[in-house]
XYZ file of C-alpha atoms in Angstrom:
728
model
C 46.239 -73.035 -21.960
C 44.543 -69.775 -22.737
C 42.196 -68.292 -19.899
C 39.726 -65.634 -21.049
C 37.913 -63.425 -18.660
C 34.052 -62.678 -18.926
C 31.703 -60.159 -17.124
C 28.152 -61.479 -17.700
C 26.530 -58.103 -16.794
C 28.626 -56.109 -19.368
C 27.956 -58.910 -21.924
C 24.380 -58.647 -21.578
C 24.646 -54.928 -22.076
C 26.767 -55.636 -25.272
C 23.987 -57.987 -26.473
C 21.299 -55.253 -26.123
C 23.497 -52.590 -27.806
C 24.274 -55.059 -30.630
C 20.517 -55.643 -31.258
C 19.694 -51.888 -30.872
C 22.586 -50.890 -33.412
C 21.632 -53.591 -35.822
C 17.864 -52.472 -35.897
C 18.673 -48.688 -35.980
C 21.370 -49.270 -38.812
C 18.903 -51.144 -41.107
C 16.021 -48.768 -40.449
C 18.005 -45.649 -40.818
C 19.532 -46.986 -44.071
C 16.126 -47.632 -45.519
C 14.753 -44.329 -44.303
C 17.616 -42.380 -45.868
C 17.345 -44.177 -49.169
C 13.602 -42.984 -49.367
C 14.252 -39.400 -48.517
C 16.016 -36.735 -50.388
C 17.780 -35.255 -47.503
C 21.168 -33.461 -47.884
C 24.546 -33.662 -46.062
C 23.179 -32.661 -42.746
C 20.811 -35.487 -42.069
C 23.429 -37.777 -43.554
C 26.238 -36.544 -40.982
C 23.774 -36.461 -37.933
C 22.482 -40.095 -38.658
C 26.060 -41.191 -39.163
C 27.116 -39.732 -35.836
C 24.072 -41.313 -33.975
C 24.631 -44.753 -35.524
C 28.353 -44.448 -35.046
C 27.942 -43.742 -31.458
C 25.544 -46.834 -31.101
C 27.807 -49.232 -32.990
C 30.928 -47.896 -31.197
C 29.277 -48.389 -27.738
C 28.142 -52.088 -28.913
C 31.910 -52.804 -29.893
C 33.357 -51.140 -26.823
C 31.026 -52.864 -24.411
C 31.639 -56.104 -26.031
C 35.389 -55.533 -25.645
C 34.953 -54.455 -21.933
C 32.990 -57.798 -21.197
C 36.095 -59.794 -22.120
C 38.790 -57.331 -20.792
C 40.755 -59.028 -17.835
C 42.202 -55.664 -16.605
C 40.564 -52.171 -16.217
C 40.701 -49.989 -19.479
C 40.730 -46.143 -19.614
C 38.218 -44.182 -21.673
C 41.187 -42.901 -23.874
C 41.517 -46.235 -25.503
C 38.139 -45.836 -27.051
C 38.528 -42.516 -28.761
C 40.221 -43.808 -31.913
C 37.598 -46.605 -32.363
C 34.828 -43.857 -32.148
C 36.389 -41.882 -34.953
C 36.808 -44.977 -37.028
C 33.229 -46.227 -36.469
C 31.559 -42.749 -37.356
C 33.710 -42.340 -40.485
C 32.757 -45.968 -41.600
C 28.961 -45.478 -40.952
C 29.193 -42.230 -42.855
C 30.586 -44.081 -45.956
C 27.927 -46.739 -45.521
C 24.959 -44.520 -45.373
C 26.459 -42.298 -48.200
C 25.980 -45.290 -50.567
C 22.273 -45.485 -49.870
C 21.313 -41.954 -49.056
C 18.698 -40.186 -51.340
C 18.169 -42.802 -53.950
C 17.172 -46.410 -54.464
C 20.542 -48.116 -54.465
C 21.530 -50.513 -57.331
C 23.683 -53.561 -56.594
C 26.985 -51.875 -56.797
C 25.819 -49.188 -54.180
C 24.486 -52.107 -51.950
C 27.797 -53.766 -52.220
C 29.712 -50.635 -51.431
C 27.450 -50.067 -48.225
C 27.759 -53.585 -47.084
C 31.664 -53.500 -47.402
C 31.856 -50.223 -45.654
C 29.708 -51.545 -42.794
C 31.817 -54.536 -42.352
C 35.115 -52.714 -42.826
C 34.188 -50.151 -40.107
C 33.152 -52.989 -37.791
C 36.421 -54.822 -38.243
C 38.433 -51.643 -37.854
C 36.655 -50.770 -34.584
C 37.293 -54.122 -33.090
C 40.856 -54.296 -34.068
C 41.217 -50.855 -32.581
C 39.592 -51.921 -29.389
C 41.200 -55.473 -28.939
C 44.434 -56.198 -27.009
C 47.058 -57.432 -29.332
C 49.261 -59.950 -27.491
C 51.942 -61.468 -29.811
C 51.135 -65.038 -28.750
C 47.593 -64.712 -29.778
C 48.082 -62.970 -33.149
C 48.757 -66.179 -35.118
C 45.483 -67.782 -33.677
C 43.290 -64.923 -34.460
C 44.479 -64.009 -38.000
C 42.768 -67.027 -39.827
C 39.420 -66.416 -38.327
C 39.483 -62.462 -37.881
C 37.223 -61.687 -40.982
C 34.356 -64.069 -40.343
C 32.295 -61.745 -38.172
C 32.810 -58.536 -40.473
C 31.948 -60.682 -43.442
C 28.778 -62.092 -41.914
C 27.881 -58.498 -40.811
C 28.350 -57.073 -44.363
C 26.246 -59.829 -45.682
C 23.472 -59.325 -43.214
C 23.504 -55.497 -43.751
C 23.545 -55.659 -47.407
C 20.681 -58.379 -47.511
C 18.622 -56.522 -44.966
C 18.573 -53.171 -46.698
C 17.852 -54.682 -50.102
C 14.940 -56.601 -48.714
C 13.498 -53.634 -46.878
C 13.675 -51.394 -49.972
C 11.867 -53.916 -52.183
C 8.473 -52.260 -52.195
C 6.847 -55.232 -54.282
C 7.031 -57.292 -50.921
C 4.208 -56.864 -48.546
C 4.613 -54.611 -45.278
C 4.259 -57.497 -42.901
C 7.067 -59.502 -44.849
C 9.368 -56.494 -44.569
C 8.742 -56.254 -40.818
C 9.399 -59.950 -40.185
C 12.668 -59.687 -42.494
C 13.658 -56.633 -40.442
C 13.438 -58.739 -37.140
C 15.248 -61.698 -38.499
C 18.043 -59.607 -40.230
C 18.304 -57.670 -36.917
C 19.130 -60.784 -34.862
C 21.413 -62.156 -37.587
C 23.372 -58.755 -37.781
C 23.565 -58.653 -34.085
C 25.180 -61.937 -33.797
C 27.582 -61.103 -36.612
C 28.389 -57.821 -34.823
C 29.184 -59.675 -31.402
C 31.072 -62.455 -33.291
C 33.324 -59.818 -35.049
C 35.239 -59.488 -31.710
C 38.523 -61.450 -32.316
C 38.389 -62.215 -28.515
C 34.921 -63.787 -28.659
C 35.850 -65.638 -31.864
C 39.180 -66.911 -30.558
C 37.339 -68.006 -27.271
C 34.782 -69.982 -29.180
C 37.314 -71.720 -31.349
C 40.206 -72.384 -28.960
C 40.175 -74.867 -26.184
C 40.640 -72.381 -23.489
C 39.252 -71.875 -19.990
C 36.759 -69.211 -18.880
C 36.886 -67.206 -15.738
C 34.014 -65.161 -14.535
C 35.152 -61.783 -13.362
C 33.834 -58.296 -13.064
C 36.384 -55.554 -12.553
C 34.404 -52.586 -11.150
C 36.028 -49.917 -13.312
C 35.244 -51.801 -16.357
C 31.610 -52.284 -15.486
C 31.243 -48.392 -14.747
C 32.936 -47.626 -17.916
C 30.729 -50.041 -19.836
C 27.642 -48.668 -18.368
C 28.524 -45.144 -19.191
C 29.388 -46.008 -22.817
C 26.014 -48.050 -23.105
C 24.087 -45.164 -21.828
C 25.646 -42.793 -24.451
C 25.087 -45.342 -27.251
C 21.471 -46.224 -26.338
C 20.553 -42.471 -25.943
C 22.074 -41.674 -29.300
C 20.277 -44.508 -31.009
C 16.987 -43.556 -29.141
C 17.447 -39.873 -30.317
C 18.117 -41.005 -33.815
C 15.068 -43.381 -33.952
C 12.682 -40.724 -32.447
C 13.923 -38.054 -34.836
C 13.473 -40.587 -37.706
C 9.771 -41.397 -36.566
C 8.788 -37.627 -36.248
C 10.612 -36.917 -39.339
C 8.667 -39.642 -41.210
C 5.404 -38.187 -39.839
C 6.495 -34.637 -40.812
C 7.251 -35.897 -44.369
C 3.889 -37.661 -44.584
C 2.125 -34.507 -43.348
C 4.042 -32.409 -45.859
C 3.197 -34.791 -48.689
C -0.360 -34.811 -47.625
C -0.499 -31.100 -47.519
C 1.218 -30.650 -50.834
C -1.480 -33.080 -52.420
C -4.282 -31.059 -50.889
C -2.583 -27.935 -52.194
C -2.292 -29.512 -55.719
C -5.920 -30.446 -55.547
C -6.964 -26.973 -54.483
C -4.823 -25.453 -57.202
C -6.349 -27.853 -59.804
C -9.934 -26.835 -58.409
C -9.189 -23.189 -58.401
C -7.787 -23.361 -61.933
C -10.897 -25.256 -63.170
C -13.007 -22.828 -61.455
C -11.191 -19.970 -63.083
C -11.259 -21.203 -66.482
C -14.733 -23.118 -66.629
C -18.341 -22.235 -66.482
C -19.766 -23.625 -63.231
C -23.168 -24.407 -64.623
C -22.485 -25.857 -68.025
C -18.907 -27.159 -67.451
C -17.884 -25.462 -70.710
C -14.758 -23.255 -70.915
C -15.274 -19.572 -69.927
C -14.159 -16.428 -71.552
C -10.809 -16.497 -69.848
C -9.852 -19.827 -71.191
C -11.278 -18.922 -74.676
C -9.114 -15.927 -74.735
C -6.038 -17.792 -73.682
C -6.453 -20.465 -76.392
C -7.271 -17.840 -79.004
C -4.004 -16.140 -78.104
C -2.039 -19.214 -78.608
C -3.742 -20.033 -81.853
C -2.941 -16.591 -83.075
C 0.611 -17.079 -82.227
C 0.613 -19.890 -84.815
C -1.014 -18.233 -87.743
C 2.520 -17.723 -89.414
C 2.177 -21.312 -90.635
C 1.224 -21.550 -94.351
C -2.487 -22.144 -94.714
C -3.373 -21.759 -91.207
C -6.698 -20.001 -90.497
C -8.794 -19.256 -87.432
C -12.559 -18.758 -87.009
C -14.374 -17.422 -84.192
C -18.071 -17.845 -83.874
C -20.320 -15.934 -81.544
C -23.610 -17.546 -80.495
C -26.486 -15.820 -78.697
C -29.827 -17.444 -77.802
C -32.795 -15.472 -79.406
C -35.388 -14.126 -76.947
C -34.089 -16.455 -74.146
C -34.999 -13.920 -71.400
C -38.672 -14.842 -72.009
C -37.990 -18.246 -70.473
C -36.496 -16.750 -67.430
C -39.400 -14.269 -66.998
C -42.072 -16.841 -67.715
C -40.664 -20.141 -65.822
C -38.002 -18.675 -63.519
C -34.308 -18.894 -63.447
C -34.356 -22.317 -62.292
C -35.934 -23.768 -65.383
C -34.126 -21.335 -67.539
C -30.702 -22.829 -65.987
C -31.923 -26.325 -66.859
C -32.942 -25.153 -70.557
C -29.503 -23.460 -70.912
C -27.561 -26.466 -69.772
C -29.423 -28.777 -72.147
C -28.590 -26.282 -75.054
C -24.965 -26.156 -74.103
C -24.783 -30.033 -74.217
C -26.400 -30.152 -77.686
C -23.879 -27.330 -78.910
C -20.885 -29.281 -77.434
C -21.983 -32.390 -79.246
C -21.574 -30.579 -82.659
C -18.013 -29.269 -81.862
C -14.967 -31.496 -82.217
C -12.757 -31.814 -79.344
C -9.877 -30.113 -81.168
C -11.856 -26.874 -81.067
C -13.237 -24.870 -78.062
C -16.774 -24.180 -77.196
C -17.079 -21.528 -74.302
C -19.887 -19.931 -72.496
C -18.943 -16.172 -72.426
C -22.152 -14.785 -70.981
C -25.618 -15.429 -69.620
C -26.946 -16.844 -72.741
C -24.085 -16.187 -75.090
C -21.484 -18.923 -76.352
C -18.411 -18.710 -78.546
C -16.534 -21.341 -80.729
C -12.827 -21.252 -81.379
C -12.082 -23.224 -84.659
C -8.425 -23.557 -85.345
C -7.397 -25.510 -88.536
C -6.297 -25.321 -92.041
C -9.765 -24.872 -93.492
C -11.429 -22.770 -90.790
C -14.149 -21.298 -93.020
C -15.416 -24.689 -94.158
C -15.202 -26.054 -90.688
C -17.058 -23.168 -89.319
C -19.867 -23.452 -91.863
C -20.221 -27.343 -90.897
C -20.135 -26.705 -87.366
C -22.619 -23.740 -87.174
C -25.039 -25.592 -89.438
C -24.823 -28.554 -87.288
C -25.715 -26.276 -84.213
C -28.792 -24.925 -86.011
C -29.919 -28.513 -86.817
C -29.254 -29.732 -83.251
C -31.557 -27.146 -81.848
C -34.372 -27.759 -84.308
C -35.548 -30.532 -81.981
C -37.665 -29.356 -79.013
C -36.139 -29.560 -75.458
C -38.160 -30.915 -72.534
C -37.677 -29.651 -69.022
C -40.072 -30.473 -66.098
C -42.552 -31.691 -68.721
C -42.515 -28.353 -70.582
C -41.480 -28.128 -74.167
C -39.062 -25.557 -75.279
C -37.684 -24.613 -78.662
C -34.396 -22.726 -79.000
C -33.319 -20.367 -81.707
C -29.726 -18.963 -82.028
C -27.994 -16.270 -83.847
C -24.473 -16.868 -84.912
C -21.922 -14.542 -86.280
C -18.430 -15.719 -87.650
C -15.313 -13.769 -88.275
C -12.091 -15.314 -89.723
C -8.239 -14.620 -89.440
C -6.594 -13.202 -91.203
C -9.250 -12.193 -93.514
C -11.292 -9.974 -91.080
C -8.854 -9.357 -88.221
C -5.443 -10.572 -86.886
C -6.077 -9.644 -83.103
C -8.133 -11.751 -80.847
C -10.185 -8.763 -79.525
C -11.094 -7.675 -82.957
C -11.915 -11.231 -83.813
C -14.455 -11.497 -81.032
C -15.816 -8.111 -81.613
C -16.316 -8.791 -85.434
C -17.963 -12.086 -84.700
C -20.352 -10.213 -82.193
C -21.143 -7.684 -84.759
C -22.042 -10.246 -87.199
C -24.195 -12.145 -84.451
C -26.049 -8.883 -83.858
C -26.629 -8.403 -87.435
C -28.111 -11.863 -87.681
C -30.254 -11.283 -84.707
C -31.538 -7.960 -86.252
C -32.359 -9.873 -89.331
C -34.708 -12.214 -87.643
C -32.180 -14.584 -85.832
C -31.942 -18.398 -86.230
C -29.188 -17.932 -88.901
C -25.409 -17.741 -89.430
C -23.659 -14.692 -90.795
C -20.128 -14.180 -91.624
C -18.535 -10.854 -90.926
C -18.569 -8.033 -93.642
C -16.994 -4.672 -93.484
C -20.597 -3.067 -93.542
C -20.854 -4.410 -89.987
C -18.091 -2.399 -88.510
C -20.121 0.517 -87.256
C -18.778 -0.486 -83.767
C -15.307 0.011 -84.946
C -16.089 3.656 -85.644
C -17.765 3.989 -82.277
C -14.361 2.513 -80.880
C -12.496 5.255 -82.661
C -14.674 7.952 -81.339
C -14.230 6.578 -77.760
C -10.429 6.668 -78.347
C -10.688 10.301 -79.280
C -12.803 11.106 -76.168
C -10.407 9.200 -74.070
C -7.351 11.326 -75.291
C -9.477 14.534 -74.725
C -10.590 13.415 -71.306
C -6.866 12.983 -70.130
C -6.262 16.675 -71.086
C -9.630 17.994 -69.838
C -9.351 16.394 -66.374
C -12.591 14.335 -66.706
C -11.302 11.556 -64.567
C -11.701 11.312 -60.799
C -10.826 8.948 -58.005
C -13.297 7.529 -55.561
C -12.071 5.476 -52.545
C -13.414 2.420 -50.771
C -12.195 1.528 -47.200
C -10.482 -1.729 -46.334
C -11.670 -2.680 -42.847
C -9.807 -4.971 -40.297
C -11.895 -7.932 -39.283
C -10.281 -7.770 -35.830
C -10.473 -4.139 -34.874
C -13.197 -2.937 -37.158
C -10.834 -0.194 -38.012
C -10.108 1.226 -41.488
C -6.494 0.370 -42.278
C -6.365 1.366 -45.976
C -8.541 2.621 -48.798
C -8.522 1.473 -52.510
C -8.284 4.183 -55.091
C -11.068 3.506 -57.963
C -11.079 5.296 -61.272
C -14.112 7.221 -62.561
C -14.695 8.778 -66.118
C -17.313 11.474 -66.038
C -18.108 12.101 -69.772
C -19.497 15.596 -70.207
C -22.249 14.153 -72.655
C -22.439 10.372 -71.936
C -22.214 10.620 -68.159
C -20.309 7.674 -66.636
C -18.695 5.313 -68.964
C -18.207 1.647 -68.082
C -14.708 0.349 -67.614
C -15.190 -2.397 -70.160
C -15.465 0.357 -72.745
C -12.427 2.339 -72.170
C -9.849 0.291 -70.141
C -9.141 -2.256 -72.869
C -8.943 0.458 -75.421
C -6.697 2.355 -73.190
C -4.390 -0.502 -72.864
C -4.380 -1.216 -76.619
C -3.632 2.350 -77.556
C -1.067 2.950 -74.764
C -3.111 5.599 -73.125
C -3.247 3.423 -70.038
C 0.176 4.629 -69.256
C -0.572 8.342 -68.668
C -3.803 7.364 -67.228
C -2.084 5.034 -64.713
C 0.449 7.954 -63.937
C -2.436 10.278 -63.208
C -4.018 7.738 -60.779
C -0.656 7.252 -59.023
C -0.047 10.980 -58.533
C -3.588 11.832 -57.561
C -3.833 8.875 -55.066
C -0.438 9.655 -53.432
C -1.396 13.410 -53.256
C -4.777 12.616 -51.467
C -3.103 10.066 -49.154
C -0.611 12.886 -48.221
C -3.375 15.320 -47.662
C -5.225 12.897 -45.298
C -1.927 11.839 -43.339
C -0.635 15.404 -42.964
C -3.760 17.455 -42.934
C -6.183 15.259 -41.088
C -3.972 12.919 -39.091
C -5.128 9.809 -40.699
C -3.109 6.606 -40.398
C -3.883 4.709 -43.455
C -2.548 3.372 -46.657
C -3.742 4.028 -50.211
C -4.074 0.994 -52.696
C -3.751 1.602 -56.385
C -4.541 -0.867 -59.168
C -1.747 -1.270 -61.711
C -2.405 -2.269 -65.183
C -0.474 -5.166 -66.896
C 0.776 -2.726 -69.662
C 2.158 -0.195 -67.001
C 3.760 -2.923 -64.936
C 5.693 -4.388 -67.879
C 7.184 -1.045 -68.833
C 10.803 -0.553 -67.904
C 10.219 2.771 -66.261
C 7.273 1.708 -63.993
C 9.616 2.123 -60.885
C 10.406 5.635 -61.939
C 6.676 6.421 -62.388
C 5.901 5.190 -58.738
C 9.006 7.005 -57.238
C 8.050 10.217 -59.010
C 4.274 10.057 -57.697
C 5.747 9.411 -54.077
C 8.235 12.206 -54.264
C 5.858 14.712 -55.785
C 3.341 14.141 -53.047
C 6.088 13.816 -50.382
C 4.469 10.534 -49.276
C 6.275 7.637 -47.367
C 6.510 4.487 -49.598
C 4.843 2.520 -46.651
C 1.633 4.580 -47.239
C 1.311 3.150 -50.761
C 0.130 -0.328 -51.786
C 0.180 -1.665 -55.398
C -2.333 -4.064 -56.578
C -1.646 -6.474 -59.418
C -3.671 -9.206 -61.077
C -2.477 -12.787 -61.223
C -2.393 -12.624 -65.168
C -0.102 -9.547 -64.997
C 2.370 -11.321 -62.719
C 2.283 -14.717 -64.328
C 3.064 -13.417 -67.812
C 6.744 -13.318 -66.953
C 7.143 -14.635 -63.395
C 10.852 -14.077 -63.216
C 10.923 -10.417 -64.212
C 7.719 -9.955 -61.903
C 9.671 -11.284 -59.126
C 12.372 -8.891 -59.675
C 9.984 -5.957 -59.896
C 8.091 -6.895 -56.936
C 11.495 -7.272 -54.950
C 12.264 -3.585 -56.039
C 8.921 -2.453 -54.687
C 9.393 -4.112 -51.309
C 12.831 -2.569 -51.074
C 11.321 0.726 -51.555
C 8.808 0.018 -48.672
C 5.895 -0.175 -51.108
C 3.552 -3.152 -50.210
C 2.107 -5.556 -52.915
C -1.371 -7.276 -53.201
C -2.441 -9.868 -55.786
C -5.888 -8.752 -56.918
C -8.828 -10.868 -57.901
C -7.074 -14.033 -56.563
C -8.617 -17.174 -57.745
C -9.981 -16.065 -61.069
C -6.662 -16.321 -62.996
C -3.771 -18.636 -62.753
C -3.919 -19.133 -58.955
C -0.452 -20.532 -59.148
C 0.128 -21.685 -55.647
C 3.740 -22.754 -56.500
C 4.823 -19.131 -57.116
C 3.298 -17.613 -54.016
C 6.419 -18.357 -51.980
C 8.632 -17.049 -54.728
C 6.895 -13.785 -55.327
C 7.560 -11.062 -52.741
C 3.948 -10.083 -52.004
C 2.139 -8.993 -48.872
C -1.645 -9.577 -49.439
C -4.040 -11.722 -51.513
C -7.349 -10.170 -52.549
C -9.988 -13.046 -52.706
C -12.272 -12.281 -55.766
C -15.813 -11.231 -55.075
C -17.117 -14.099 -56.946
C -16.079 -16.447 -54.229
C -17.589 -14.116 -51.632
C -20.970 -13.526 -53.411
C -22.221 -17.049 -52.600
C -20.022 -17.684 -49.684
C -23.042 -18.113 -47.246
C -24.854 -20.697 -49.328
C -22.272 -22.496 -51.320
C -19.933 -24.861 -49.367
C -17.543 -25.096 -52.340
C -16.886 -21.434 -52.202
C -16.444 -21.643 -48.579
C -13.882 -24.503 -48.729
C -12.030 -22.543 -51.484
C -11.851 -19.415 -49.340
C -10.780 -21.406 -46.366
C -8.033 -23.117 -48.658
C -6.809 -19.619 -49.803
C -6.724 -18.118 -46.245
C -4.935 -21.132 -44.860
C -2.300 -21.089 -47.668
C -1.844 -17.300 -47.489
C -1.270 -17.361 -43.697
C 1.180 -20.249 -43.982
C 3.395 -18.197 -46.146
C 3.023 -14.982 -43.960
C 0.409 -13.313 -46.396
C -2.614 -11.234 -45.320
C -5.906 -12.040 -46.978
C -8.599 -9.369 -47.810
C -11.995 -10.367 -48.923
C -13.604 -8.187 -51.715
C -17.307 -7.571 -52.524
C -18.615 -8.122 -48.915
C -22.202 -6.797 -49.078
C -24.234 -8.229 -46.210
C -23.856 -8.889 -42.585
C -23.931 -12.708 -43.176
C -21.035 -12.568 -45.535
C -19.162 -10.439 -42.961
C -19.561 -12.858 -40.278
C -18.479 -15.840 -42.596
C -15.431 -13.745 -43.535
C -14.503 -13.393 -39.975
C -15.172 -17.043 -39.138
C -12.685 -17.935 -41.964
C -10.093 -15.619 -40.463
C -9.704 -13.089 -43.318
C -7.582 -10.101 -42.158
C -9.486 -7.302 -43.914
C -12.661 -6.817 -45.940
C -14.166 -4.187 -48.218
C -17.418 -3.844 -50.036
C -20.739 -2.160 -50.061
C -21.629 -3.453 -46.461
C -19.251 -0.753 -45.292
C -20.044 1.758 -48.032
C -19.986 2.586 -51.615
C -16.788 4.065 -53.057
C -16.772 7.695 -52.073
C -15.004 10.965 -53.290
C -12.205 12.004 -50.858
C -14.245 14.836 -49.343
C -17.420 12.584 -48.550
C -15.123 9.690 -47.221
C -13.524 11.770 -44.467
C -16.396 11.633 -42.121
C -16.352 7.851 -42.304
C -12.592 7.640 -41.913
C -12.814 9.815 -38.669
C -15.784 7.905 -37.218
C -14.138 4.459 -38.021
C -11.022 5.006 -36.135
C -8.700 6.499 -38.902
C -8.531 9.898 -37.288
C -7.692 11.728 -34.188
C -11.206 12.880 -33.338
C -13.209 9.763 -33.808
C -14.655 9.840 -30.285
C -16.372 13.184 -31.130
C -18.459 11.997 -33.843
C -21.686 9.936 -34.219
C -21.648 6.047 -34.583
C -20.075 4.540 -37.748
C -23.366 3.555 -39.139
C -24.678 7.159 -39.033
C -21.500 8.423 -40.496
C -21.821 5.761 -43.382
C -25.172 7.147 -44.073
C -23.994 10.766 -43.812
C -21.227 9.947 -46.240
C -23.491 8.279 -48.821
C -25.891 11.219 -48.814
C -23.759 13.263 -51.225
C -23.172 10.271 -53.376
C -26.978 9.623 -53.668
C -27.652 13.103 -54.560
C -24.999 13.049 -57.297
C -26.384 9.824 -58.707
C -29.906 11.532 -58.967
C -28.365 14.242 -60.991
C -26.126 12.105 -63.376
C -27.788 8.804 -63.613
C -26.598 5.512 -62.282
C -23.012 5.335 -61.068
C -21.152 2.127 -62.168
C -18.359 1.000 -59.740
C -15.222 -0.461 -61.160
C -11.545 -0.782 -60.502
C -9.031 0.393 -63.083
C -8.425 -3.126 -64.549
C -11.848 -4.666 -63.701
C -14.152 -6.292 -66.165
C -17.751 -5.318 -66.376
C -19.814 -7.378 -63.926
C -23.485 -8.601 -64.635
C -24.936 -7.598 -61.381
C -28.306 -6.225 -60.240
C -28.517 -2.263 -59.998
C -28.537 -2.231 -56.340
C -25.105 -4.082 -56.374
C -23.449 -1.690 -58.689
């Protein structure tokens, strides 16, 4: 008669370990199936589960061992268990397993369990024949329980509560199957043998140590899985929030906030895409420029609030006349434009513009007041009138102005006689070429101030054109022309050389510790020799690359993101820092921020202007700052003009700011007093307070404005802004 030995304490430990291993195995398999982890999580989880399952099997074997066992006898089973668990989890990791994968995982689990127990079990010859017929009952049941449990847990159609109940039931079943996989236990249950309660001290101590290791491994695995799940949930939520912020930023950048229509940026994008398809036979494009006649009288008589309501109602009526396949955009205060893309664009333009005139014949009622709107519309066609987007818009505006001069409330198609503006454009191009030779351009500088220390850390170089006859010429007049004609390249080269020369003079001659920021145009940045131009300017001025910062717009970078990343990497390797200018008004592509080697984001002034009163702008600025800081970027706010705006910028944790609240852009010699007073020079403690220095630095500027008229502030690549005179 066979006599079997049982240690009840060790057997209880085996039951606890079996339940813990079964639960951890099912939960980990379901977790790995729902994530897209790599080989490292798979290996670590296999090791942790392998230790737990090995501990359960080993303690179960020790509970029935009549003689003390050494730890060396458990090393081979440990290797077998970890290997088997790795194969099991490999079938389900990173995907929703199909039936063949579930069968493979279940078979691997049962095979690893059987191999572990047979490596642990003693093999007396007289018992081999008795065990063999029943040796696969436990592993087969464990395979069935594991496969069924994982399948049920991954079935998302079932309610969460039902999956929890199924996890509990399957855990108990799997634990019983695990314990029943021990050939010794199975033989004892089936054979008519005798039991003897015994507890070898060595086996109990060894079982306690193994159980501690197994439970610790399972605990660490489950805690890691729990916090990993929380981290994934937080990451998914953050990604969702960023996607929403990106969509919001993109909508704000491409739509008019008051009317909800497309803005000039989106109109130009769609016009460029339409022009790219004009090679198709019969394909034509029409652009209509629309301007309200004498609309300023509404604002003057009833106020801007009523004027905005009237303008919104007019936009809705115009929108109702334009089919969805075409684009209606608000391009200015009371100006609209329509892009008509089709086979018979002229006929469609006539129909749409006539419908617009009819829609506005009915009076509008706002706050009980009756208003009647009249519009002047000009239309240009591609390819009849022009083949470039800017020319089409210019010709449509020329036709619209002609319609307005002829009394308004009518539609005119562009004719060559309306092209006086083209002659002015040619004259301006000639003046631009002459100005480059005559040295009529100059640089003014605006400080960029730290929100923490209040010190001036850098200055931005801003271009001025002082025409000998016309005075200061606005950037919208000559920057696009310079880009079209290629004159922007020598103009940009001059700006780089002059800015580097002045920075070197400040650093070596005055001891200022600051960086100079230069706007780089899209045309210049896309040239193959742009790096040579930057290096040449640095070498000519003997200026360290770390003292130069290049500012680029989002549109410039996103035209060719891969090449932009390569160019920016070269700049960073040289030591030149890079900033994205006017962030939030272009593509605002958040997904590319971590791919582009940049240092700063410059929040566009349009978000700062209403920051104090507009919660939407505040939320957008907060999102931009949080995003930038999370990827190690600095944030600078442009257009800070009031103390309230500065306080809000500081609360939102922007790193730097610039704007008229500090000072207007100054010539280099006028700015030196402010730089010294504001902490950029070695003798700052000997000068008057910063506010007095700002006023002293402004004095020469005011006298110059009195001689030459109003001075318009602009960046090298800025567009003209509709702002009151005191903000220009």
